[in-house]
Amino acid sequence: MRQRTMGNGTVGAIGLGAMPLSIEGRPDGQRAVATVHAALDAGVTLIDTADSYHWHADERGHNELLVARALRSYRGDTSGVLVATKGGRGRPGDGSWTVTGTPEHLKRAAEDSAGRLGVDAIGLYQLHKPDPAVPWADSVGALRELLDAGTIRSAGISNVTTGQIREAHAILGDGLVSVQNQYSPAVRGGEPELRLSTELGLAFLPWSPLGGITRSSLDGPPGPTSAGTAFHDIAAERETSPQQIALAWLLAQSPAVVPLPGASRPASIQDSAGAAEIELNEAETARLEDAVQRVAPSLRAAPAPKPHTGAGRRP
């Protein structure tokens, strides 16, 4: 798989959003592990998880434990795999999401995540969402302390504005390597953050990258939400899937982009991974851009998003 820069290293151009493996409607454990293995077989080296990716109130860290188990049971080499996890959100078990960005909570959450992942230091730890009740500098300062303590090797921020990116970059310096915001053909409100991330040399990780092409994993059974668009037409011409074309379009937006499509079965991530090898020509790009300009204009102008991962959407 083609590579993209992440901090001082590289990752595969397509990552895996592991959230659908642990939330409502999740597959059984065997299929979930098989999905992670299929991603690794396809060249995926970035796996996105979070301590809040679970279904019931008493299973915090379900997704982290699942990812760790899948990596341990994989027969190939996993030394180049970067597991990115997040802290700062919670799920009480009633379908809602909470936000807690106090330094005390974030530092404890990171230590707990490291234990579940079975690592001495987390490769990439991301602040899941700004807490309006906590000064942004205080929350980001906790990431600085985690970096200095060696609990995490690199830091990221999610669901943020350009101002928050600049402030975090001033506090974390080279320790900040990624920004994870919502961005897709249907939702382009994150373009200012994408441009700034590119300027600062930060990886930009779109969550829910297939918006407008594939249903969110929290919306019910997977399936297309649109048909007959340029994405579908070009997919038919290339004998591939609209999802691959959407991911290829995202990759073409900036060399900083590493999409994180969600998957709950092996075939889904195998298809998504194939997008890394698709290079759109100028005519195709123009057709897609024209189509995107006409898709959900109200969404494109939306304010900073709610929280991610891939085809699956997290509120």
mmCIF file with all atom_site columns, N, CA, C and O in Angstrom, residues 144-193:
data_model
loop_
_atom_site.group_PDB
_atom_site.id
_atom_site.type_symbol
_atom_site.label_atom_id
_atom_site.label_alt_id
_atom_site.label_comp_id
_atom_site.label_asym_id
_atom_site.label_entity_id
_atom_site.label_seq_id
_atom_site.pdbx_PDB_ins_code
_atom_site.Cartn_x
_atom_site.Cartn_y
_atom_site.Cartn_z
_atom_site.occupancy
_atom_site.B_iso_or_equiv
_atom_site.pdbx_formal_charge
_atom_site.auth_seq_id
_atom_site.auth_comp_id
_atom_site.auth_asym_id
_atom_site.auth_atom_id
_atom_site.pdbx_PDB_model_num
ATOM 1   N N  . ARG A 1 144 ? 0.820   17.015 26.835 1.00 0.00 ? 144 ARG A N  1
ATOM 2   C CA . ARG A 1 144 ? 2.229   17.378 26.984 1.00 0.00 ? 144 ARG A CA 1
ATOM 3   C C  . ARG A 1 144 ? 2.872   16.579 28.120 1.00 0.00 ? 144 ARG A C  1
ATOM 4   O O  . ARG A 1 144 ? 3.999   16.075 27.984 1.00 0.00 ? 144 ARG A O  1
ATOM 5   N N  . GLU A 1 145 ? 2.149   16.458 29.237 1.00 0.00 ? 145 GLU A N  1
ATOM 6   C CA . GLU A 1 145 ? 2.676   15.704 30.372 1.00 0.00 ? 145 GLU A CA 1
ATOM 7   C C  . GLU A 1 145 ? 2.812   14.223 30.032 1.00 0.00 ? 145 GLU A C  1
ATOM 8   O O  . GLU A 1 145 ? 3.778   13.571 30.447 1.00 0.00 ? 145 GLU A O  1
ATOM 9   N N  . LEU A 1 146 ? 1.857   13.689 29.276 1.00 0.00 ? 146 LEU A N  1
ATOM 10  C CA . LEU A 1 146 ? 1.925   12.279 28.880 1.00 0.00 ? 146 LEU A CA 1
ATOM 11  C C  . LEU A 1 146 ? 3.105   12.034 27.948 1.00 0.00 ? 146 LEU A C  1
ATOM 12  O O  . LEU A 1 146 ? 3.775   10.993 28.028 1.00 0.00 ? 146 LEU A O  1
ATOM 13  N N  . LEU A 1 147 ? 3.372   12.980 27.061 1.00 0.00 ? 147 LEU A N  1
ATOM 14  C CA . LEU A 1 147 ? 4.540   12.868 26.188 1.00 0.00 ? 147 LEU A CA 1
ATOM 15  C C  . LEU A 1 147 ? 5.826   12.904 27.007 1.00 0.00 ? 147 LEU A C  1
ATOM 16  O O  . LEU A 1 147 ? 6.731   12.079 26.816 1.00 0.00 ? 147 LEU A O  1
ATOM 17  N N  . ASP A 1 148 ? 5.914   13.847 27.921 1.00 0.00 ? 148 ASP A N  1
ATOM 18  C CA . ASP A 1 148 ? 7.119   13.999 28.724 1.00 0.00 ? 148 ASP A CA 1
ATOM 19  C C  . ASP A 1 148 ? 7.354   12.785 29.618 1.00 0.00 ? 148 ASP A C  1
ATOM 20  O O  . ASP A 1 148 ? 8.511   12.422 29.893 1.00 0.00 ? 148 ASP A O  1
ATOM 21  N N  . ALA A 1 149 ? 6.268   12.148 30.063 1.00 0.00 ? 149 ALA A N  1
ATOM 22  C CA . ALA A 1 149 ? 6.387   10.981 30.938 1.00 0.00 ? 149 ALA A CA 1
ATOM 23  C C  . ALA A 1 149 ? 6.675   9.700  30.159 1.00 0.00 ? 149 ALA A C  1
ATOM 24  O O  . ALA A 1 149 ? 6.987   8.668  30.759 1.00 0.00 ? 149 ALA A O  1
ATOM 25  N N  . GLY A 1 150 ? 6.549   9.755  28.831 1.00 0.00 ? 150 GLY A N  1
ATOM 26  C CA . GLY A 1 150 ? 6.777   8.568  28.023 1.00 0.00 ? 150 GLY A CA 1
ATOM 27  C C  . GLY A 1 150 ? 5.590   7.625  27.967 1.00 0.00 ? 150 GLY A C  1
ATOM 28  O O  . GLY A 1 150 ? 5.706   6.506  27.454 1.00 0.00 ? 150 GLY A O  1
ATOM 29  N N  . THR A 1 151 ? 4.433   8.075  28.461 1.00 0.00 ? 151 THR A N  1
ATOM 30  C CA . THR A 1 151 ? 3.221   7.259  28.401 1.00 0.00 ? 151 THR A CA 1
ATOM 31  C C  . THR A 1 151 ? 2.712   7.147  26.973 1.00 0.00 ? 151 THR A C  1
ATOM 32  O O  . THR A 1 151 ? 2.130   6.131  26.582 1.00 0.00 ? 151 THR A O  1
ATOM 33  N N  . ILE A 1 152 ? 2.918   8.211  26.197 1.00 0.00 ? 152 ILE A N  1
ATOM 34  C CA . ILE A 1 152 ? 2.535   8.217  24.781 1.00 0.00 ? 152 ILE A CA 1
ATOM 35  C C  . ILE A 1 152 ? 3.728   8.693  23.957 1.00 0.00 ? 152 ILE A C  1
ATOM 36  O O  . ILE A 1 152 ? 4.557   9.461  24.433 1.00 0.00 ? 152 ILE A O  1
ATOM 37  N N  . ARG A 1 153 ? 3.795   8.219  22.711 1.00 0.00 ? 153 ARG A N  1
ATOM 38  C CA . ARG A 1 153 ? 4.914   8.603  21.849 1.00 0.00 ? 153 ARG A CA 1
ATOM 39  C C  . ARG A 1 153 ? 4.583   9.809  20.977 1.00 0.00 ? 153 ARG A C  1
ATOM 40  O O  . ARG A 1 153 ? 5.472   10.539 20.553 1.00 0.00 ? 153 ARG A O  1
ATOM 41  N N  . SER A 1 154 ? 3.307   9.989  20.660 1.00 0.00 ? 154 SER A N  1
ATOM 42  C CA . SER A 1 154 ? 2.873   11.136 19.868 1.00 0.00 ? 154 SER A CA 1
ATOM 43  C C  . SER A 1 154 ? 1.438   11.460 20.238 1.00 0.00 ? 154 SER A C  1
ATOM 44  O O  . SER A 1 154 ? 0.730   10.633 20.818 1.00 0.00 ? 154 SER A O  1
ATOM 45  N N  . ALA A 1 155 ? 1.012   12.685 19.898 1.00 0.00 ? 155 ALA A N  1
ATOM 46  C CA . ALA A 1 155 ? -0.310  13.154 20.308 1.00 0.00 ? 155 ALA A CA 1
ATOM 47  C C  . ALA A 1 155 ? -1.110  13.632 19.103 1.00 0.00 ? 155 ALA A C  1
ATOM 48  O O  . ALA A 1 155 ? -0.562  14.082 18.090 1.00 0.00 ? 155 ALA A O  1
ATOM 49  N N  . GLY A 1 156 ? -2.427  13.550 19.249 1.00 0.00 ? 156 GLY A N  1
ATOM 50  C CA . GLY A 1 156 ? -3.335  14.045 18.223 1.00 0.00 ? 156 GLY A CA 1
ATOM 51  C C  . GLY A 1 156 ? -4.528  14.713 18.879 1.00 0.00 ? 156 GLY A C  1
ATOM 52  O O  . GLY A 1 156 ? -4.765  14.557 20.084 1.00 0.00 ? 156 GLY A O  1
ATOM 53  N N  . ILE A 1 157 ? -5.281  15.462 18.103 1.00 0.00 ? 157 ILE A N  1
ATOM 54  C CA . ILE A 1 157 ? -6.488  16.127 18.593 1.00 0.00 ? 157 ILE A CA 1
ATOM 55  C C  . ILE A 1 157 ? -7.614  15.867 17.602 1.00 0.00 ? 157 ILE A C  1
ATOM 56  O O  . ILE A 1 157 ? -7.375  15.673 16.406 1.00 0.00 ? 157 ILE A O  1
ATOM 57  N N  . SER A 1 158 ? -8.844  15.874 18.099 1.00 0.00 ? 158 SER A N  1
ATOM 58  C CA . SER A 1 158 ? -9.987  15.509 17.256 1.00 0.00 ? 158 SER A CA 1
ATOM 59  C C  . SER A 1 158 ? -11.153 16.458 17.483 1.00 0.00 ? 158 SER A C  1
ATOM 60  O O  . SER A 1 158 ? -11.347 16.959 18.600 1.00 0.00 ? 158 SER A O  1
ATOM 61  N N  . ASN A 1 159 ? -11.911 16.699 16.419 1.00 0.00 ? 159 ASN A N  1
ATOM 62  C CA . ASN A 1 159 ? -13.103 17.548 16.475 1.00 0.00 ? 159 ASN A CA 1
ATOM 63  C C  . ASN A 1 159 ? -12.749 18.962 16.924 1.00 0.00 ? 159 ASN A C  1
ATOM 64  O O  . ASN A 1 159 ? -13.337 19.498 17.867 1.00 0.00 ? 159 ASN A O  1
ATOM 65  N N  . VAL A 1 160 ? -11.783 19.547 16.227 1.00 0.00 ? 160 VAL A N  1
ATOM 66  C CA . VAL A 1 160 ? -11.221 20.825 16.659 1.00 0.00 ? 160 VAL A CA 1
ATOM 67  C C  . VAL A 1 160 ? -11.340 21.902 15.582 1.00 0.00 ? 160 VAL A C  1
ATOM 68  O O  . VAL A 1 160 ? -11.566 21.616 14.410 1.00 0.00 ? 160 VAL A O  1
ATOM 69  N N  . THR A 1 161 ? -11.153 23.144 16.015 1.00 0.00 ? 161 THR A N  1
ATOM 70  C CA . THR A 1 161 ? -11.153 24.293 15.120 1.00 0.00 ? 161 THR A CA 1
ATOM 71  C C  . THR A 1 161 ? -9.716  24.650 14.751 1.00 0.00 ? 161 THR A C  1
ATOM 72  O O  . THR A 1 161 ? -8.755  24.138 15.355 1.00 0.00 ? 161 THR A O  1
ATOM 73  N N  . THR A 1 162 ? -9.551  25.565 13.804 1.00 0.00 ? 162 THR A N  1
ATOM 74  C CA . THR A 1 162 ? -8.199  25.987 13.436 1.00 0.00 ? 162 THR A CA 1
ATOM 75  C C  . THR A 1 162 ? -7.506  26.667 14.621 1.00 0.00 ? 162 THR A C  1
ATOM 76  O O  . THR A 1 162 ? -6.303  26.480 14.831 1.00 0.00 ? 162 THR A O  1
ATOM 77  N N  . GLY A 1 163 ? -8.252  27.434 15.395 1.00 0.00 ? 163 GLY A N  1
ATOM 78  C CA . GLY A 1 163 ? -7.654  28.080 16.551 1.00 0.00 ? 163 GLY A CA 1
ATOM 79  C C  . GLY A 1 163 ? -7.149  27.077 17.566 1.00 0.00 ? 163 GLY A C  1
ATOM 80  O O  . GLY A 1 163 ? -6.062  27.251 18.160 1.00 0.00 ? 163 GLY A O  1
ATOM 81  N N  . GLN A 1 164 ? -7.914  26.016 17.771 1.00 0.00 ? 164 GLN A N  1
ATOM 82  C CA . GLN A 1 164 ? -7.488  24.976 18.709 1.00 0.00 ? 164 GLN A CA 1
ATOM 83  C C  . GLN A 1 164 ? -6.284  24.205 18.186 1.00 0.00 ? 164 GLN A C  1
ATOM 84  O O  . GLN A 1 164 ? -5.414  23.793 18.954 1.00 0.00 ? 164 GLN A O  1
ATOM 85  N N  . ILE A 1 165 ? -6.213  24.019 16.871 1.00 0.00 ? 165 ILE A N  1
ATOM 86  C CA . ILE A 1 165 ? -5.035  23.362 16.289 1.00 0.00 ? 165 ILE A CA 1
ATOM 87  C C  . ILE A 1 165 ? -3.792  24.206 16.544 1.00 0.00 ? 165 ILE A C  1
ATOM 88  O O  . ILE A 1 165 ? -2.747  23.688 16.966 1.00 0.00 ? 165 ILE A O  1
ATOM 89  N N  . ARG A 1 166 ? -3.891  25.494 16.293 1.00 0.00 ? 166 ARG A N  1
ATOM 90  C CA . ARG A 1 166 ? -2.725  26.366 16.486 1.00 0.00 ? 166 ARG A CA 1
ATOM 91  C C  . ARG A 1 166 ? -2.283  26.391 17.946 1.00 0.00 ? 166 ARG A C  1
ATOM 92  O O  . ARG A 1 166 ? -1.084  26.355 18.247 1.00 0.00 ? 166 ARG A O  1
ATOM 93  N N  . GLU A 1 167 ? -3.237  26.443 18.862 1.00 0.00 ? 167 GLU A N  1
ATOM 94  C CA . GLU A 1 167 ? -2.884  26.473 20.275 1.00 0.00 ? 167 GLU A CA 1
ATOM 95  C C  . GLU A 1 167 ? -2.240  25.155 20.704 1.00 0.00 ? 167 GLU A C  1
ATOM 96  O O  . GLU A 1 167 ? -1.240  25.141 21.438 1.00 0.00 ? 167 GLU A O  1
ATOM 97  N N  . ALA A 1 168 ? -2.802  24.048 20.227 1.00 0.00 ? 168 ALA A N  1
ATOM 98  C CA . ALA A 1 168 ? -2.234  22.744 20.565 1.00 0.00 ? 168 ALA A CA 1
ATOM 99  C C  . ALA A 1 168 ? -0.835  22.588 19.986 1.00 0.00 ? 168 ALA A C  1
ATOM 100 O O  . ALA A 1 168 ? 0.073   22.042 20.626 1.00 0.00 ? 168 ALA A O  1
ATOM 101 N N  . HIS A 1 169 ? -0.642  23.087 18.768 1.00 0.00 ? 169 HIS A N  1
ATOM 102 C CA . HIS A 1 169 ? 0.676   23.001 18.129 1.00 0.00 ? 169 HIS A CA 1
ATOM 103 C C  . HIS A 1 169 ? 1.706   23.813 18.912 1.00 0.00 ? 169 HIS A C  1
ATOM 104 O O  . HIS A 1 169 ? 2.869   23.399 19.044 1.00 0.00 ? 169 HIS A O  1
ATOM 105 N N  . ALA A 1 170 ? 1.295   24.960 19.449 1.00 0.00 ? 170 ALA A N  1
ATOM 106 C CA . ALA A 1 170 ? 2.215   25.783 20.234 1.00 0.00 ? 170 ALA A CA 1
ATOM 107 C C  . ALA A 1 170 ? 2.618   25.081 21.524 1.00 0.00 ? 170 ALA A C  1
ATOM 108 O O  . ALA A 1 170 ? 3.753   25.220 21.992 1.00 0.00 ? 170 ALA A O  1
ATOM 109 N N  . ILE A 1 171 ? 1.704   24.307 22.104 1.00 0.00 ? 171 ILE A N  1
ATOM 110 C CA . ILE A 1 171 ? 1.980   23.605 23.363 1.00 0.00 ? 171 ILE A CA 1
ATOM 111 C C  . ILE A 1 171 ? 2.756   22.313 23.130 1.00 0.00 ? 171 ILE A C  1
ATOM 112 O O  . ILE A 1 171 ? 3.688   21.984 23.878 1.00 0.00 ? 171 ILE A O  1
ATOM 113 N N  . LEU A 1 172 ? 2.399   21.574 22.093 1.00 0.00 ? 172 LEU A N  1
ATOM 114 C CA . LEU A 1 172 ? 2.949   20.236 21.888 1.00 0.00 ? 172 LEU A CA 1
ATOM 115 C C  . LEU A 1 172 ? 4.126   20.185 20.924 1.00 0.00 ? 172 LEU A C  1
ATOM 116 O O  . LEU A 1 172 ? 4.891   19.218 20.929 1.00 0.00 ? 172 LEU A O  1
ATOM 117 N N  . GLY A 1 173 ? 4.250   21.195 20.073 1.00 0.00 ? 173 GLY A N  1
ATOM 118 C CA . GLY A 1 173 ? 5.346   21.202 19.115 1.00 0.00 ? 173 GLY A CA 1
ATOM 119 C C  . GLY A 1 173 ? 5.330   19.971 18.227 1.00 0.00 ? 173 GLY A C  1
ATOM 120 O O  . GLY A 1 173 ? 4.278   19.562 17.731 1.00 0.00 ? 173 GLY A O  1
ATOM 121 N N  . ASP A 1 174 ? 6.498   19.348 18.053 1.00 0.00 ? 174 ASP A N  1
ATOM 122 C CA . ASP A 1 174 ? 6.591   18.172 17.188 1.00 0.00 ? 174 ASP A CA 1
ATOM 123 C C  . ASP A 1 174 ? 5.865   16.963 17.760 1.00 0.00 ? 174 ASP A C  1
ATOM 124 O O  . ASP A 1 174 ? 5.682   15.960 17.056 1.00 0.00 ? 174 ASP A O  1
ATOM 125 N N  . GLY A 1 175 ? 5.453   17.057 19.027 1.00 0.00 ? 175 GLY A N  1
ATOM 126 C CA . GLY A 1 175 ? 4.708   15.947 19.619 1.00 0.00 ? 175 GLY A CA 1
ATOM 127 C C  . GLY A 1 175 ? 3.313   15.807 19.037 1.00 0.00 ? 175 GLY A C  1
ATOM 128 O O  . GLY A 1 175 ? 2.713   14.732 19.108 1.00 0.00 ? 175 GLY A O  1
ATOM 129 N N  . LEU A 1 176 ? 2.782   16.893 18.452 1.00 0.00 ? 176 LEU A N  1
ATOM 130 C CA . LEU A 1 176 ? 1.476   16.850 17.793 1.00 0.00 ? 176 LEU A CA 1
ATOM 131 C C  . LEU A 1 176 ? 1.662   16.375 16.357 1.00 0.00 ? 176 LEU A C  1
ATOM 132 O O  . LEU A 1 176 ? 2.389   16.991 15.582 1.00 0.00 ? 176 LEU A O  1
ATOM 133 N N  . VAL A 1 177 ? 1.013   15.255 15.998 1.00 0.00 ? 177 VAL A N  1
ATOM 134 C CA . VAL A 1 177 ? 1.214   14.697 14.655 1.00 0.00 ? 177 VAL A CA 1
ATOM 135 C C  . VAL A 1 177 ? -0.066  14.549 13.859 1.00 0.00 ? 177 VAL A C  1
ATOM 136 O O  . VAL A 1 177 ? -0.005  14.302 12.646 1.00 0.00 ? 177 VAL A O  1
ATOM 137 N N  . SER A 1 178 ? -1.249  14.706 14.498 1.00 0.00 ? 178 SER A N  1
ATOM 138 C CA . SER A 1 178 ? -2.479  14.429 13.742 1.00 0.00 ? 178 SER A CA 1
ATOM 139 C C  . SER A 1 178 ? -3.660  15.258 14.206 1.00 0.00 ? 178 SER A C  1
ATOM 140 O O  . SER A 1 178 ? -3.727  15.704 15.356 1.00 0.00 ? 178 SER A O  1
ATOM 141 N N  . VAL A 1 179 ? -4.575  15.445 13.268 1.00 0.00 ? 179 VAL A N  1
ATOM 142 C CA . VAL A 1 179 ? -5.875  16.075 13.517 1.00 0.00 ? 179 VAL A CA 1
ATOM 143 C C  . VAL A 1 179 ? -6.932  15.146 12.933 1.00 0.00 ? 179 VAL A C  1
ATOM 144 O O  . VAL A 1 179 ? -6.833  14.730 11.779 1.00 0.00 ? 179 VAL A O  1
ATOM 145 N N  . GLN A 1 180 ? -7.929  14.820 13.737 1.00 0.00 ? 180 GLN A N  1
ATOM 146 C CA . GLN A 1 180 ? -8.984  13.912 13.274 1.00 0.00 ? 180 GLN A CA 1
ATOM 147 C C  . GLN A 1 180 ? -10.329 14.627 13.348 1.00 0.00 ? 180 GLN A C  1
ATOM 148 O O  . GLN A 1 180 ? -10.892 14.805 14.423 1.00 0.00 ? 180 GLN A O  1
ATOM 149 N N  . ASN A 1 181 ? -10.822 15.062 12.198 1.00 0.00 ? 181 ASN A N  1
ATOM 150 C CA . ASN A 1 181 ? -12.101 15.761 12.101 1.00 0.00 ? 181 ASN A CA 1
ATOM 151 C C  . ASN A 1 181 ? -12.989 15.077 11.081 1.00 0.00 ? 181 ASN A C  1
ATOM 152 O O  . ASN A 1 181 ? -12.510 14.305 10.235 1.00 0.00 ? 181 ASN A O  1
ATOM 153 N N  . GLN A 1 182 ? -14.259 15.384 11.120 1.00 0.00 ? 182 GLN A N  1
ATOM 154 C CA . GLN A 1 182 ? -15.167 14.847 10.114 1.00 0.00 ? 182 GLN A CA 1
ATOM 155 C C  . GLN A 1 182 ? -14.899 15.509 8.766  1.00 0.00 ? 182 GLN A C  1
ATOM 156 O O  . GLN A 1 182 ? -14.740 16.726 8.668  1.00 0.00 ? 182 GLN A O  1
ATOM 157 N N  . TYR A 1 183 ? -14.848 14.695 7.733  1.00 0.00 ? 183 TYR A N  1
ATOM 158 C CA . TYR A 1 183 ? -14.650 15.217 6.378  1.00 0.00 ? 183 TYR A CA 1
ATOM 159 C C  . TYR A 1 183 ? -15.029 14.122 5.392  1.00 0.00 ? 183 TYR A C  1
ATOM 160 O O  . TYR A 1 183 ? -14.624 12.960 5.551  1.00 0.00 ? 183 TYR A O  1
ATOM 161 N N  . SER A 1 184 ? -15.807 14.476 4.388  1.00 0.00 ? 184 SER A N  1
ATOM 162 C CA . SER A 1 184 ? -16.278 13.489 3.412  1.00 0.00 ? 184 SER A CA 1
ATOM 163 C C  . SER A 1 184 ? -16.850 14.229 2.205  1.00 0.00 ? 184 SER A C  1
ATOM 164 O O  . SER A 1 184 ? -16.954 15.458 2.212  1.00 0.00 ? 184 SER A O  1
ATOM 165 N N  . PRO A 1 185 ? -17.255 13.499 1.155  1.00 0.00 ? 185 PRO A N  1
ATOM 166 C CA . PRO A 1 185 ? -17.884 14.172 0.021  1.00 0.00 ? 185 PRO A CA 1
ATOM 167 C C  . PRO A 1 185 ? -19.124 14.970 0.422  1.00 0.00 ? 185 PRO A C  1
ATOM 168 O O  . PRO A 1 185 ? -19.428 15.993 -0.195 1.00 0.00 ? 185 PRO A O  1
ATOM 169 N N  . ALA A 1 186 ? -19.833 14.528 1.464  1.00 0.00 ? 186 ALA A N  1
ATOM 170 C CA . ALA A 1 186 ? -21.058 15.217 1.874  1.00 0.00 ? 186 ALA A CA 1
ATOM 171 C C  . ALA A 1 186 ? -20.826 16.277 2.935  1.00 0.00 ? 186 ALA A C  1
ATOM 172 O O  . ALA A 1 186 ? -21.651 17.167 3.113  1.00 0.00 ? 186 ALA A O  1
ATOM 173 N N  . VAL A 1 187 ? -19.710 16.188 3.655  1.00 0.00 ? 187 VAL A N  1
ATOM 174 C CA . VAL A 1 187 ? -19.450 17.104 4.765  1.00 0.00 ? 187 VAL A CA 1
ATOM 175 C C  . VAL A 1 187 ? -18.053 17.686 4.607  1.00 0.00 ? 187 VAL A C  1
ATOM 176 O O  . VAL A 1 187 ? -17.054 17.027 4.890  1.00 0.00 ? 187 VAL A O  1
ATOM 177 N N  . ARG A 1 188 ? -17.991 18.929 4.134  1.00 0.00 ? 188 ARG A N  1
ATOM 178 C CA . ARG A 1 188 ? -16.697 19.548 3.862  1.00 0.00 ? 188 ARG A CA 1
ATOM 179 C C  . ARG A 1 188 ? -16.431 20.741 4.771  1.00 0.00 ? 188 ARG A C  1
ATOM 180 O O  . ARG A 1 188 ? -15.580 21.580 4.486  1.00 0.00 ? 188 ARG A O  1
ATOM 181 N N  . GLY A 1 189 ? -17.123 20.777 5.905  1.00 0.00 ? 189 GLY A N  1
ATOM 182 C CA . GLY A 1 189 ? -16.903 21.865 6.843  1.00 0.00 ? 189 GLY A CA 1
ATOM 183 C C  . GLY A 1 189 ? -15.507 21.871 7.444  1.00 0.00 ? 189 GLY A C  1
ATOM 184 O O  . GLY A 1 189 ? -15.075 22.878 8.002  1.00 0.00 ? 189 GLY A O  1
ATOM 185 N N  . GLY A 1 190 ? -14.783 20.753 7.319  1.00 0.00 ? 190 GLY A N  1
ATOM 186 C CA . GLY A 1 190 ? -13.449 20.660 7.889  1.00 0.00 ? 190 GLY A CA 1
ATOM 187 C C  . GLY A 1 190 ? -12.335 21.129 6.974  1.00 0.00 ? 190 GLY A C  1
ATOM 188 O O  . GLY A 1 190 ? -11.153 20.918 7.287  1.00 0.00 ? 190 GLY A O  1
ATOM 189 N N  . GLU A 1 191 ? -12.669 21.778 5.864  1.00 0.00 ? 191 GLU A N  1
ATOM 190 C CA . GLU A 1 191 ? -11.623 22.194 4.920  1.00 0.00 ? 191 GLU A CA 1
ATOM 191 C C  . GLU A 1 191 ? -10.613 23.177 5.518  1.00 0.00 ? 191 GLU A C  1
ATOM 192 O O  . GLU A 1 191 ? -9.409  23.050 5.254  1.00 0.00 ? 191 GLU A O  1
ATOM 193 N N  . PRO A 1 192 ? -11.023 24.155 6.344  1.00 0.00 ? 192 PRO A N  1
ATOM 194 C CA . PRO A 1 192 ? -10.014 25.036 6.946  1.00 0.00 ? 192 PRO A CA 1
ATOM 195 C C  . PRO A 1 192 ? -9.020  24.262 7.817  1.00 0.00 ? 192 PRO A C  1
ATOM 196 O O  . PRO A 1 192 ? -7.812  24.542 7.804  1.00 0.00 ? 192 PRO A O  1
ATOM 197 N N  . GLU A 1 193 ? -9.518  23.287 8.563  1.00 0.00 ? 193 GLU A N  1
ATOM 198 C CA . GLU A 1 193 ? -8.644  22.477 9.404  1.00 0.00 ? 193 GLU A CA 1
ATOM 199 C C  . GLU A 1 193 ? -7.748  21.573 8.568  1.00 0.00 ? 193 GLU A C  1
ATOM 200 O O  . GLU A 1 193 ? -6.582  21.343 8.920  1.00 0.00 ? 193 GLU A O  1
#
